[in-house]
Amino acid sequence: MKIYNSLSRKLEEFEPVEEGKAYIYVCGLTPYDHAHLGHARTYIAMDFLKRYLMYKGFKVLHIQNITDIEDKIFKRSRETGISPLELSKKFHTEALEEFEKLNIIPANHYPAVSEHIPEIIEMISDIVAAGHAYETETGVYFDVNSFPGYGKLSGQKIEEVNRGARVDVDETKKDPADFALWKKGEDVLTFESPWGIGRPGWHIECSAMSMKYTNGRTLDMHGGGRDLVFPHHENEVAQAEAANGGQFSKYWVHTGFLTVNGEKMSKSLGNFIILRDLLNKHPPYALRLFFLQSHYRSPVDYSEVAIEAAGKSAERLFNFLERSSELPKEGGKADRDFRQKVEMEKEAFYSALDNDLDAPDAISHLFALISACFSNMQEKEPDFEEIHRAREEVSKMLWIFGLQKEEKKLSSHKEKEIDALVEEREKARKERNFKRSDEIRTTLAQMGIILEDTAKGPRWRYKG
Ligand code: AMP
Ligand code: ZN
């Protein structure tokens, strides 16, 4: 399988660090608001990559961080009076529910910055000890000139970085391109550190947390949207390699933007569409197929009409699965030409995916395959055996794309939370801790849940 590596700027054969394993780190959300369609673009693309690796038999370890310590969250917290961690937890839980609905396979770990301050401090200390960072009165900064590989991912020289630097750079820094590992001072949420009260800079979390969950071994792939190449990923490489010496990630995978009239969809530009709103209008598979019809590295321009059309196309695929399932599994008339055509389209499908996950090309072969099946079904004596085999293959192909007809329940995370509360209340009651059990009942009532104690134990349902 060939994949485009942003580090070498070339298509490369994917060779994992360890046979049969793929350790993937994907930069996660900064949950200060609802997830938008641009987020879905990137996470669906990464899910498709992950599914293809799983299909190929790789054991995938997927780590995806939660940036819960960040200026935008702090700002929102000041505006709303809600604590930053409560705010980010709420939006992240909501986003995970939507991702589940989109049939995105959850990550193995979702590390949050606020829960990894000791690991972050340890890595900053290692970087300082290795002579790649220095302390000033405002913070601890990475010394980009001390790290010869700085710029290798984004292909920029330090002078070029500085040319783009803002005027209000911190004057305590040795070089405007140096970036903060630790920011000193009071803020909405701060932590103790060897450099005094403060909080981590933005980039250090991903280097520190990915290393924690891989035990410091080189990642096979690191991914995220194209906007993250510089400075975020460039800085991640510098930090991790300065602290640890080894290569941080073998492959770097970047997705193209979801755009609106050619401009990136983002919260700050105000041109965003909330994912939840879109999912109320279109089935999740429509959105998945809409994105997969463009290559993962290409930009995709938002279009309601195209999403609707993608939904119709997906239904044609489901329709094939349904109709073919009603046919006999064996017998019929073996049709050599038809069988050859199926084989050809199948091969073309997988070679498209092996060529840097060329989903648009693969999709065209998938449709050609089912068209051939539909027309064979029209024959007086269809080749049932072959149609059945093709059906099995199409099911696998749809799994790789994450396309499925049935919708998942949106509320699964909320329901898990409710189940946990109900269980805790049962335990409290058994322990005769009636204060706690009453508290839980009140919490559930506030969540709109009615709890009934039946002979078979407690049961809950939504009010009204
Ligand atoms: P954020 O929550 O903004 O930190 O973004 C989380 C992830 O979504 C990052 O990998 C971003 O690159 C990606 N992302 C944000 N906006 C878009 C967009 N319009 N198109 C594609 N990916 C995006
Ligand atoms: Zn990151």
Short mmCIF file of C-alpha atoms and ligand atoms in Angstrom, two decimals:
data_model
loop_
_atom_site.label_atom_id
_atom_site.label_comp_id
_atom_site.label_asym_id
_atom_site.label_seq_id
_atom_site.Cartn_x
_atom_site.Cartn_y
_atom_site.Cartn_z
CA MET A 1 0.00 0.00 0.00
CA LYS A 2 1.36 3.37 -1.03
CA ILE A 3 0.66 6.48 0.99
CA TYR A 4 1.69 10.09 0.50
CA ASN A 5 4.10 11.07 3.24
CA SER A 6 4.08 14.82 3.94
CA LEU A 7 7.54 14.43 5.46
CA SER A 8 9.22 13.22 2.26
CA ARG A 9 6.62 14.91 0.04
CA LYS A 10 6.43 11.63 -1.90
CA LEU A 11 4.27 8.59 -2.33
CA GLU A 12 5.86 5.85 -0.26
CA GLU A 13 5.23 2.18 0.37
CA PHE A 14 3.76 1.86 3.85
CA GLU A 15 6.21 -0.12 5.97
CA PRO A 16 5.25 -0.13 9.63
CA VAL A 17 7.79 0.07 12.43
CA GLU A 18 6.69 -3.38 13.63
CA GLU A 19 5.24 -6.07 11.39
CA GLY A 20 1.44 -6.14 11.50
CA LYS A 21 1.01 -3.12 13.76
CA ALA A 22 0.03 0.44 12.99
CA TYR A 23 0.32 3.06 15.70
CA ILE A 24 -1.60 6.14 14.62
CA TYR A 25 -1.87 9.49 16.34
CA VAL A 26 -4.50 11.93 15.15
CA CYS A 27 -4.71 15.48 16.45
CA GLY A 28 -8.04 15.81 18.16
CA LEU A 29 -10.54 18.53 18.83
CA THR A 30 -10.28 21.75 20.74
CA PRO A 31 -13.81 21.42 22.08
CA TYR A 32 -14.92 24.96 22.83
CA ASP A 33 -18.01 24.69 20.65
CA HIS A 34 -20.03 22.18 18.61
CA ALA A 35 -18.11 20.10 16.07
CA HIS A 36 -18.57 21.35 12.52
CA LEU A 37 -18.50 19.74 9.13
CA GLY A 38 -14.79 20.46 8.65
CA HIS A 39 -14.03 18.24 11.64
CA ALA A 40 -16.12 15.48 10.09
CA ARG A 41 -14.07 15.80 6.89
CA THR A 42 -10.81 15.08 8.67
CA TYR A 43 -12.04 12.40 11.06
CA ILE A 44 -13.94 10.49 8.36
CA ALA A 45 -10.78 10.50 6.21
CA MET A 46 -8.69 9.20 9.12
CA ASP A 47 -11.32 6.58 9.93
CA PHE A 48 -11.24 5.38 6.33
CA LEU A 49 -7.45 5.06 6.51
CA LYS A 50 -7.75 3.17 9.79
CA ARG A 51 -10.43 0.86 8.43
CA TYR A 52 -8.33 0.02 5.39
CA LEU A 53 -5.37 -0.84 7.60
CA MET A 54 -7.63 -2.99 9.77
CA TYR A 55 -9.01 -4.69 6.66
CA LYS A 56 -5.42 -5.46 5.65
CA GLY A 57 -4.91 -7.17 9.00
CA PHE A 58 -2.98 -4.47 10.86
CA LYS A 59 -3.52 -4.22 14.57
CA VAL A 60 -4.22 -0.52 14.89
CA LEU A 61 -3.51 1.55 17.99
CA HIS A 62 -5.25 4.88 17.57
CA ILE A 63 -4.56 7.79 19.91
CA GLN A 64 -6.46 11.06 19.62
CA ASN A 65 -5.93 13.92 22.02
CA ILE A 66 -8.39 16.38 23.52
CA THR A 67 -7.02 19.91 23.67
CA ASP A 68 -8.86 21.00 26.79
CA ILE A 69 -6.35 23.66 27.90
CA GLU A 70 -6.44 26.39 25.30
CA ASP A 71 -7.14 30.11 24.87
CA LYS A 72 -10.41 29.65 22.99
CA ILE A 73 -11.77 27.42 25.76
CA PHE A 74 -10.63 29.89 28.39
CA LYS A 75 -12.30 32.73 26.54
CA ARG A 76 -15.54 30.77 26.30
CA SER A 77 -15.30 29.90 29.96
CA ARG A 78 -14.92 33.56 30.92
CA GLU A 79 -17.91 34.46 28.76
CA THR A 80 -20.21 31.74 30.05
CA GLY A 81 -19.00 31.29 33.61
CA ILE A 82 -18.76 27.53 32.99
CA SER A 83 -15.47 25.98 34.06
CA PRO A 84 -13.15 25.23 31.11
CA LEU A 85 -13.03 21.51 31.83
CA GLU A 86 -16.78 21.21 32.11
CA LEU A 87 -17.15 23.11 28.86
CA SER A 88 -14.66 21.01 26.92
CA LYS A 89 -16.04 17.78 28.34
CA LYS A 90 -19.56 18.69 27.26
CA PHE A 91 -18.55 19.55 23.69
CA HIS A 92 -16.20 16.60 23.36
CA THR A 93 -18.82 14.11 24.57
CA GLU A 94 -21.27 15.62 22.13
CA ALA A 95 -18.75 15.37 19.27
CA LEU A 96 -18.03 11.72 20.07
CA GLU A 97 -21.74 10.98 19.87
CA GLU A 98 -21.86 12.54 16.41
CA PHE A 99 -18.72 10.69 15.32
CA GLU A 100 -20.30 7.46 16.49
CA LYS A 101 -23.32 8.23 14.43
CA LEU A 102 -21.00 8.77 11.48
CA ASN A 103 -19.73 5.24 12.10
CA ILE A 104 -16.25 6.45 13.05
CA ILE A 105 -14.49 3.74 15.04
CA PRO A 106 -13.50 5.25 18.40
CA ALA A 107 -9.83 5.75 19.25
CA ASN A 108 -8.15 3.47 21.78
CA HIS A 109 -7.18 6.48 23.88
CA TYR A 110 -8.52 10.02 24.13
CA PRO A 111 -5.93 11.68 26.37
CA ALA A 112 -6.86 15.13 27.65
CA VAL A 113 -4.17 17.73 28.30
CA SER A 114 -5.53 18.54 31.76
CA GLU A 115 -4.93 14.92 32.79
CA HIS A 116 -1.34 14.75 31.51
CA ILE A 117 0.35 17.74 33.08
CA PRO A 118 3.03 15.58 34.83
CA GLU A 119 4.00 13.91 31.52
CA ILE A 120 4.11 17.30 29.80
CA ILE A 121 6.30 18.78 32.52
CA GLU A 122 8.61 15.78 32.29
CA MET A 123 9.03 16.20 28.56
CA ILE A 124 9.70 19.93 28.86
CA SER A 125 12.34 19.15 31.50
CA ASP A 126 13.95 16.62 29.14
CA ILE A 127 14.04 19.19 26.33
CA VAL A 128 15.59 21.79 28.64
CA ALA A 129 18.13 19.22 29.88
CA ALA A 130 19.02 18.32 26.29
CA GLY A 131 19.81 21.99 25.66
CA HIS A 132 16.94 22.62 23.25
CA ALA A 133 14.88 24.97 25.43
CA TYR A 134 15.42 27.91 27.76
CA GLU A 135 13.48 29.73 30.44
CA THR A 136 12.66 33.45 30.45
CA GLU A 137 10.45 35.49 32.74
CA THR A 138 7.42 34.76 30.53
CA GLY A 139 7.85 31.06 29.90
CA VAL A 140 9.93 28.16 28.64
CA TYR A 141 10.72 28.31 24.94
CA PHE A 142 11.93 25.81 22.40
CA ASP A 143 15.16 27.02 20.84
CA VAL A 144 14.55 26.31 17.14
CA ASN A 145 18.13 27.17 16.16
CA SER A 146 19.45 24.40 18.42
CA PHE A 147 17.51 21.75 16.51
CA PRO A 148 18.99 21.12 13.06
CA GLY A 149 15.89 19.34 11.76
CA TYR A 150 13.60 22.32 12.39
CA GLY A 151 11.55 22.92 9.26
CA LYS A 152 11.90 19.44 7.78
CA LEU A 153 8.19 18.66 7.82
CA SER A 154 6.84 21.93 6.46
CA GLY A 155 9.87 22.49 4.24
CA GLN A 156 10.52 25.95 5.65
CA LYS A 157 13.69 27.61 6.83
CA ILE A 158 13.71 29.52 10.12
CA GLU A 159 14.15 32.83 8.23
CA GLU A 160 10.98 32.07 6.29
CA VAL A 161 9.11 31.32 9.51
CA ASN A 162 10.26 34.63 10.95
CA ARG A 163 9.19 36.57 7.92
CA GLY A 164 5.64 35.44 8.66
CA ALA A 165 5.91 36.10 12.41
CA ARG A 166 3.51 38.55 13.99
CA VAL A 167 4.81 41.89 15.25
CA ASP A 168 3.76 41.31 18.85
CA VAL A 169 6.34 38.56 19.45
CA ASP A 170 7.50 38.02 23.01
CA GLU A 171 10.69 40.03 23.45
CA THR A 172 12.23 37.60 25.89
CA LYS A 173 12.59 35.00 23.14
CA LYS A 174 15.98 34.51 21.48
CA ASP A 175 14.41 34.10 18.07
CA PRO A 176 10.86 35.03 17.00
CA ALA A 177 10.43 31.46 15.69
CA ASP A 178 11.01 29.99 19.17
CA PHE A 179 7.74 28.71 20.56
CA ALA A 180 6.34 28.28 24.07
CA LEU A 181 6.53 24.93 25.83
CA TRP A 182 5.27 26.46 29.07
CA LYS A 183 3.48 29.78 29.51
CA LYS A 184 3.97 31.41 32.88
CA GLY A 185 1.30 33.34 34.70
CA GLU A 186 -2.24 33.20 36.01
CA ASP A 187 -5.10 32.27 33.73
CA VAL A 188 -8.49 30.60 33.93
CA LEU A 189 -6.83 27.28 34.72
CA THR A 190 -3.19 26.87 35.70
CA PHE A 191 -0.84 24.29 37.14
CA GLU A 192 2.26 24.17 39.31
CA SER A 193 5.53 23.49 37.53
CA PRO A 194 9.29 23.79 38.10
CA TRP A 195 8.98 27.12 36.25
CA GLY A 196 6.17 28.39 38.45
CA ILE A 197 2.41 28.61 37.94
CA GLY A 198 1.30 28.45 34.35
CA ARG A 199 0.12 26.14 31.61
CA PRO A 200 1.56 24.20 28.69
CA GLY A 201 1.98 25.75 25.25
CA TRP A 202 -0.23 24.29 22.54
CA HIS A 203 2.15 21.88 20.80
CA ILE A 204 3.80 20.01 23.63
CA GLU A 205 0.69 18.00 24.53
CA CYS A 206 0.75 15.90 21.37
CA SER A 207 4.44 15.01 21.67
CA ALA A 208 4.09 14.12 25.34
CA MET A 209 0.80 12.25 25.16
CA SER A 210 1.58 10.25 22.03
CA MET A 211 4.83 9.08 23.57
CA LYS A 212 3.05 8.06 26.74
CA TYR A 213 0.64 5.75 24.91
CA THR A 214 3.24 4.29 22.55
CA ASN A 215 5.87 3.89 25.28
CA GLY A 216 8.12 6.27 23.40
CA ARG A 217 8.25 4.24 20.23
CA THR A 218 8.13 5.83 16.78
CA LEU A 219 4.59 6.33 15.49
CA ASP A 220 3.72 4.70 12.19
CA MET A 221 1.45 7.54 11.17
CA HIS A 222 0.57 10.92 12.46
CA GLY A 223 -2.41 12.70 10.99
CA GLY A 224 -4.59 15.76 11.01
CA GLY A 225 -5.86 18.52 8.78
CA ARG A 226 -3.49 20.29 6.42
CA ASP A 227 -3.57 23.47 8.53
CA LEU A 228 -1.65 21.64 11.25
CA VAL A 229 1.54 21.03 9.22
CA PHE A 230 2.92 24.35 10.37
CA PRO A 231 3.45 25.28 13.11
CA HIS A 232 1.76 22.53 15.08
CA HIS A 233 3.23 19.38 13.54
CA GLU A 234 6.60 20.96 12.82
CA ASN A 235 6.82 21.80 16.52
CA GLU A 236 5.61 18.37 17.58
CA VAL A 237 8.47 16.77 15.64
CA ALA A 238 11.03 19.16 17.13
CA GLN A 239 9.86 18.60 20.72
CA ALA A 240 9.56 14.83 20.52
CA GLU A 241 12.85 14.31 18.71
CA ALA A 242 14.71 16.80 20.91
CA ALA A 243 13.47 15.01 24.03
CA ASN A 244 13.81 11.45 22.88
CA GLY A 245 16.34 11.33 20.07
CA GLY A 246 14.39 8.83 17.94
CA GLN A 247 12.16 9.55 14.97
CA PHE A 248 8.75 10.80 16.07
CA SER A 249 6.59 9.51 13.22
CA LYS A 250 7.53 7.59 10.06
CA TYR A 251 4.61 8.88 7.99
CA TRP A 252 2.65 12.11 8.14
CA VAL A 253 -0.83 12.12 6.65
CA HIS A 254 -2.70 15.38 6.06
CA THR A 255 -6.25 15.86 4.91
CA GLY A 256 -7.57 18.50 2.53
CA PHE A 257 -9.99 21.07 3.87
CA LEU A 258 -13.68 21.24 3.71
CA THR A 259 -14.23 24.62 2.11
CA VAL A 260 -17.18 26.94 1.61
CA ASN A 261 -16.87 28.82 -1.65
CA GLY A 262 -13.21 27.92 -1.68
CA GLU A 263 -12.49 29.09 1.87
CA LYS A 264 -11.69 26.77 4.80
CA MET A 265 -14.71 26.04 6.98
CA SER A 266 -13.89 27.19 10.47
CA LYS A 267 -15.45 28.55 13.57
CA SER A 268 -13.34 31.68 13.48
CA LEU A 269 -14.30 32.53 9.88
CA GLY A 270 -17.96 32.16 10.80
CA ASN A 271 -18.72 30.04 7.72
CA PHE A 272 -19.27 26.79 9.57
CA ILE A 273 -22.11 24.31 9.55
CA ILE A 274 -22.66 22.44 12.78
CA LEU A 275 -22.34 18.71 12.29
CA ARG A 276 -25.36 18.00 14.45
CA ASP A 277 -27.58 20.20 12.25
CA LEU A 278 -26.40 18.44 9.13
CA LEU A 279 -27.02 15.02 10.67
CA ASN A 280 -30.58 16.07 11.38
CA LYS A 281 -31.06 16.69 7.66
CA HIS A 282 -29.10 13.90 5.99
CA PRO A 283 -28.34 10.28 6.87
CA PRO A 284 -24.73 9.78 8.07
CA TYR A 285 -23.87 7.62 5.06
CA ALA A 286 -24.68 10.51 2.72
CA LEU A 287 -22.05 12.61 4.41
CA ARG A 288 -19.49 9.80 4.46
CA LEU A 289 -19.90 9.07 0.77
CA PHE A 290 -19.88 12.79 -0.06
CA PHE A 291 -16.44 13.11 1.54
CA LEU A 292 -15.08 9.84 0.16
CA GLN A 293 -15.93 10.89 -3.38
CA SER A 294 -13.04 13.35 -3.10
CA HIS A 295 -9.51 12.21 -2.46
CA TYR A 296 -8.59 12.62 1.21
CA ARG A 297 -5.84 15.10 0.33
CA SER A 298 -8.04 17.27 -1.88
CA PRO A 299 -10.18 20.11 -0.69
CA VAL A 300 -13.92 19.45 -0.79
CA ASP A 301 -16.32 22.28 -1.34
CA TYR A 302 -19.49 22.08 0.73
CA SER A 303 -22.59 21.40 -1.32
CA GLU A 304 -26.05 20.41 -0.08
CA VAL A 305 -26.94 19.11 -3.54
CA ALA A 306 -23.84 16.89 -3.64
CA ILE A 307 -24.52 15.52 -0.15
CA GLU A 308 -28.05 14.65 -1.18
CA ALA A 309 -26.82 12.99 -4.38
CA ALA A 310 -24.24 11.02 -2.38
CA GLY A 311 -27.06 9.78 -0.14
CA LYS A 312 -28.94 8.51 -3.23
CA SER A 313 -25.80 6.78 -4.53
CA ALA A 314 -25.24 5.07 -1.19
CA GLU A 315 -28.83 3.85 -1.26
CA ARG A 316 -28.14 2.20 -4.62
CA LEU A 317 -25.36 0.24 -2.90
CA PHE A 318 -27.61 -0.78 -0.01
CA ASN A 319 -30.30 -1.69 -2.48
CA PHE A 320 -27.90 -4.07 -4.20
CA LEU A 321 -27.11 -5.75 -0.87
CA GLU A 322 -30.80 -6.10 -0.12
CA ARG A 323 -31.91 -7.38 -3.50
CA SER A 324 -29.05 -9.81 -3.87
CA SER A 325 -29.74 -11.22 -0.41
CA GLU A 326 -33.16 -12.32 -1.60
CA LEU A 327 -31.69 -14.40 -4.44
CA PRO A 328 -30.71 -18.07 -4.12
CA LYS A 329 -27.16 -18.47 -2.80
CA GLU A 330 -26.19 -21.13 -5.28
CA GLY A 331 -26.92 -22.27 -8.78
CA GLY A 332 -27.98 -20.32 -11.79
CA LYS A 333 -25.93 -20.20 -14.93
CA ALA A 334 -22.18 -19.63 -14.60
CA ASP A 335 -21.37 -16.64 -16.78
CA ARG A 336 -17.69 -16.35 -17.63
CA ASP A 337 -17.76 -12.79 -18.92
CA PHE A 338 -19.68 -11.62 -15.91
CA ARG A 339 -17.27 -13.36 -13.55
CA GLN A 340 -14.30 -11.79 -15.33
CA LYS A 341 -15.86 -8.37 -15.08
CA VAL A 342 -16.48 -8.81 -11.33
CA GLU A 343 -12.89 -9.93 -10.81
CA MET A 344 -11.53 -7.02 -12.81
CA GLU A 345 -13.54 -4.41 -10.92
CA LYS A 346 -12.63 -5.97 -7.61
CA GLU A 347 -8.92 -5.87 -8.41
CA ALA A 348 -9.20 -2.30 -9.65
CA PHE A 349 -11.01 -1.35 -6.44
CA TYR A 350 -8.22 -2.60 -4.19
CA SER A 351 -5.42 -1.28 -6.34
CA ALA A 352 -7.05 2.16 -6.19
CA LEU A 353 -7.03 1.95 -2.40
CA ASP A 354 -3.43 0.77 -2.42
CA ASN A 355 -2.60 3.86 -4.41
CA ASP A 356 -2.73 6.46 -1.63
CA LEU A 357 -6.32 5.54 -0.72
CA ASP A 358 -7.79 6.72 -3.98
CA ALA A 359 -11.39 6.42 -2.87
CA PRO A 360 -12.90 8.30 -5.85
CA ASP A 361 -11.34 5.77 -8.23
CA ALA A 362 -12.29 2.84 -5.99
CA ILE A 363 -15.89 4.07 -5.79
CA SER A 364 -16.18 4.14 -9.58
CA HIS A 365 -15.12 0.47 -9.68
CA LEU A 366 -17.52 -0.40 -6.89
CA PHE A 367 -20.40 1.07 -8.89
CA ALA A 368 -19.23 -0.68 -12.05
CA LEU A 369 -19.20 -3.94 -10.10
CA ILE A 370 -22.73 -3.59 -8.83
CA SER A 371 -23.97 -2.44 -12.26
CA ALA A 372 -22.59 -5.66 -13.70
CA CYS A 373 -24.42 -7.59 -10.97
CA PHE A 374 -27.68 -5.74 -11.58
CA SER A 375 -27.52 -6.48 -15.27
CA ASN A 376 -26.71 -10.15 -14.65
CA MET A 377 -29.76 -10.28 -12.38
CA GLN A 378 -31.86 -9.27 -15.40
CA GLU A 379 -30.75 -12.37 -17.32
CA LYS A 380 -33.14 -15.23 -17.77
CA GLU A 381 -30.79 -17.41 -15.74
CA PRO A 382 -28.63 -15.23 -13.49
CA ASP A 383 -25.31 -16.46 -12.12
CA PHE A 384 -26.54 -16.67 -8.51
CA GLU A 385 -23.36 -18.15 -7.15
CA GLU A 386 -21.27 -15.29 -8.51
CA ILE A 387 -23.78 -12.62 -7.47
CA HIS A 388 -23.63 -14.00 -3.97
CA ARG A 389 -19.82 -13.90 -3.97
CA ALA A 390 -19.91 -10.33 -5.26
CA ARG A 391 -22.36 -9.45 -2.53
CA GLU A 392 -19.94 -10.66 0.15
CA GLU A 393 -17.18 -8.62 -1.45
CA VAL A 394 -19.33 -5.48 -1.67
CA SER A 395 -20.14 -5.85 2.04
CA LYS A 396 -16.41 -5.75 2.80
CA MET A 397 -15.92 -2.75 0.55
CA LEU A 398 -18.72 -0.88 2.30
CA TRP A 399 -17.18 -1.75 5.65
CA ILE A 400 -13.90 -0.16 4.53
CA PHE A 401 -15.80 2.99 3.60
CA GLY A 402 -17.77 2.82 6.83
CA LEU A 403 -21.02 2.93 4.87
CA GLN A 404 -23.93 1.28 6.56
CA LYS A 405 -27.61 1.75 6.19
CA GLU A 406 -28.77 1.43 9.77
CA GLU A 407 -28.29 4.51 11.85
CA LYS A 408 -26.63 4.27 15.20
CA LYS A 409 -28.44 5.82 18.12
CA LEU A 410 -27.11 9.30 18.73
CA SER A 411 -27.43 9.10 22.46
CA SER A 412 -25.24 6.10 23.21
CA HIS A 413 -22.70 8.06 25.28
CA LYS A 414 -25.43 9.75 27.25
CA GLU A 415 -27.10 6.41 27.82
CA LYS A 416 -23.87 4.89 29.09
CA GLU A 417 -23.60 7.79 31.50
CA ILE A 418 -27.18 7.21 32.67
CA ASP A 419 -26.57 3.47 33.10
CA ALA A 420 -23.51 4.24 35.21
CA LEU A 421 -25.51 6.61 37.42
CA VAL A 422 -28.30 4.07 37.85
CA GLU A 423 -25.75 1.45 38.81
CA GLU A 424 -24.09 3.80 41.28
CA ARG A 425 -27.50 4.54 42.83
CA GLU A 426 -28.16 0.83 43.26
CA LYS A 427 -24.84 0.43 45.00
CA ALA A 428 -25.53 3.42 47.25
CA ARG A 429 -28.91 1.97 48.19
CA LYS A 430 -27.42 -1.39 49.05
CA GLU A 431 -24.93 0.40 51.25
CA ARG A 432 -27.86 2.34 52.79
CA ASN A 433 -26.30 5.61 51.59
CA PHE A 434 -29.68 7.20 50.93
CA LYS A 435 -28.28 10.69 50.70
CA ARG A 436 -26.22 9.69 47.64
CA SER A 437 -29.02 7.66 46.10
CA ASP A 438 -31.40 10.62 46.39
CA GLU A 439 -28.79 12.92 44.89
CA ILE A 440 -28.47 10.62 41.89
CA ARG A 441 -32.22 10.45 41.44
CA THR A 442 -32.31 14.26 41.39
CA THR A 443 -29.45 14.40 38.86
CA LEU A 444 -31.29 11.93 36.64
CA ALA A 445 -34.50 13.94 36.91
CA GLN A 446 -32.57 17.04 35.82
CA MET A 447 -31.35 15.07 32.79
CA GLY A 448 -34.99 14.34 31.92
CA ILE A 449 -34.84 10.72 33.07
CA ILE A 450 -37.54 8.91 34.97
CA LEU A 451 -36.34 6.08 37.15
CA GLU A 452 -38.62 3.22 38.10
CA ASP A 453 -37.84 0.50 40.58
CA THR A 454 -39.32 -2.74 39.27
CA ALA A 455 -39.24 -6.30 40.54
CA LYS A 456 -36.41 -6.93 38.07
CA GLY A 457 -34.40 -3.99 39.34
CA PRO A 458 -34.27 -0.33 38.33
CA ARG A 459 -35.40 0.73 34.85
CA TRP A 460 -35.10 4.17 33.30
CA ARG A 461 -36.76 5.99 30.45
CA TYR A 462 -36.84 9.47 28.95
CA LYS A 463 -39.53 11.78 30.30
CA GLY A 464 -42.41 12.38 27.91
P1 AMP B 1 -9.66 21.99 15.88
O1 AMP B 1 -10.78 21.56 16.76
O2 AMP B 1 -9.93 23.24 15.13
O3 AMP B 1 -8.36 21.98 16.61
O4 AMP B 1 -9.51 20.92 14.71
C1 AMP B 1 -9.47 19.54 14.90
C2 AMP B 1 -9.10 18.84 13.61
O5 AMP B 1 -10.04 19.15 12.57
C3 AMP B 1 -7.73 19.24 13.04
O6 AMP B 1 -7.08 18.10 12.52
C4 AMP B 1 -8.09 20.22 11.94
O7 AMP B 1 -7.10 20.25 10.94
C5 AMP B 1 -9.38 19.62 11.42
N1 AMP B 1 -10.20 20.63 10.73
C6 AMP B 1 -10.68 21.80 11.22
N2 AMP B 1 -11.36 22.49 10.28
C7 AMP B 1 -11.31 21.73 9.14
C8 AMP B 1 -11.81 21.87 7.80
N3 AMP B 1 -12.52 22.93 7.44
N4 AMP B 1 -11.55 20.88 6.91
C9 AMP B 1 -10.83 19.80 7.26
N5 AMP B 1 -10.33 19.61 8.49
C10 AMP B 1 -10.55 20.55 9.43
ZN ZN B 2 -1.40 17.68 17.71
#
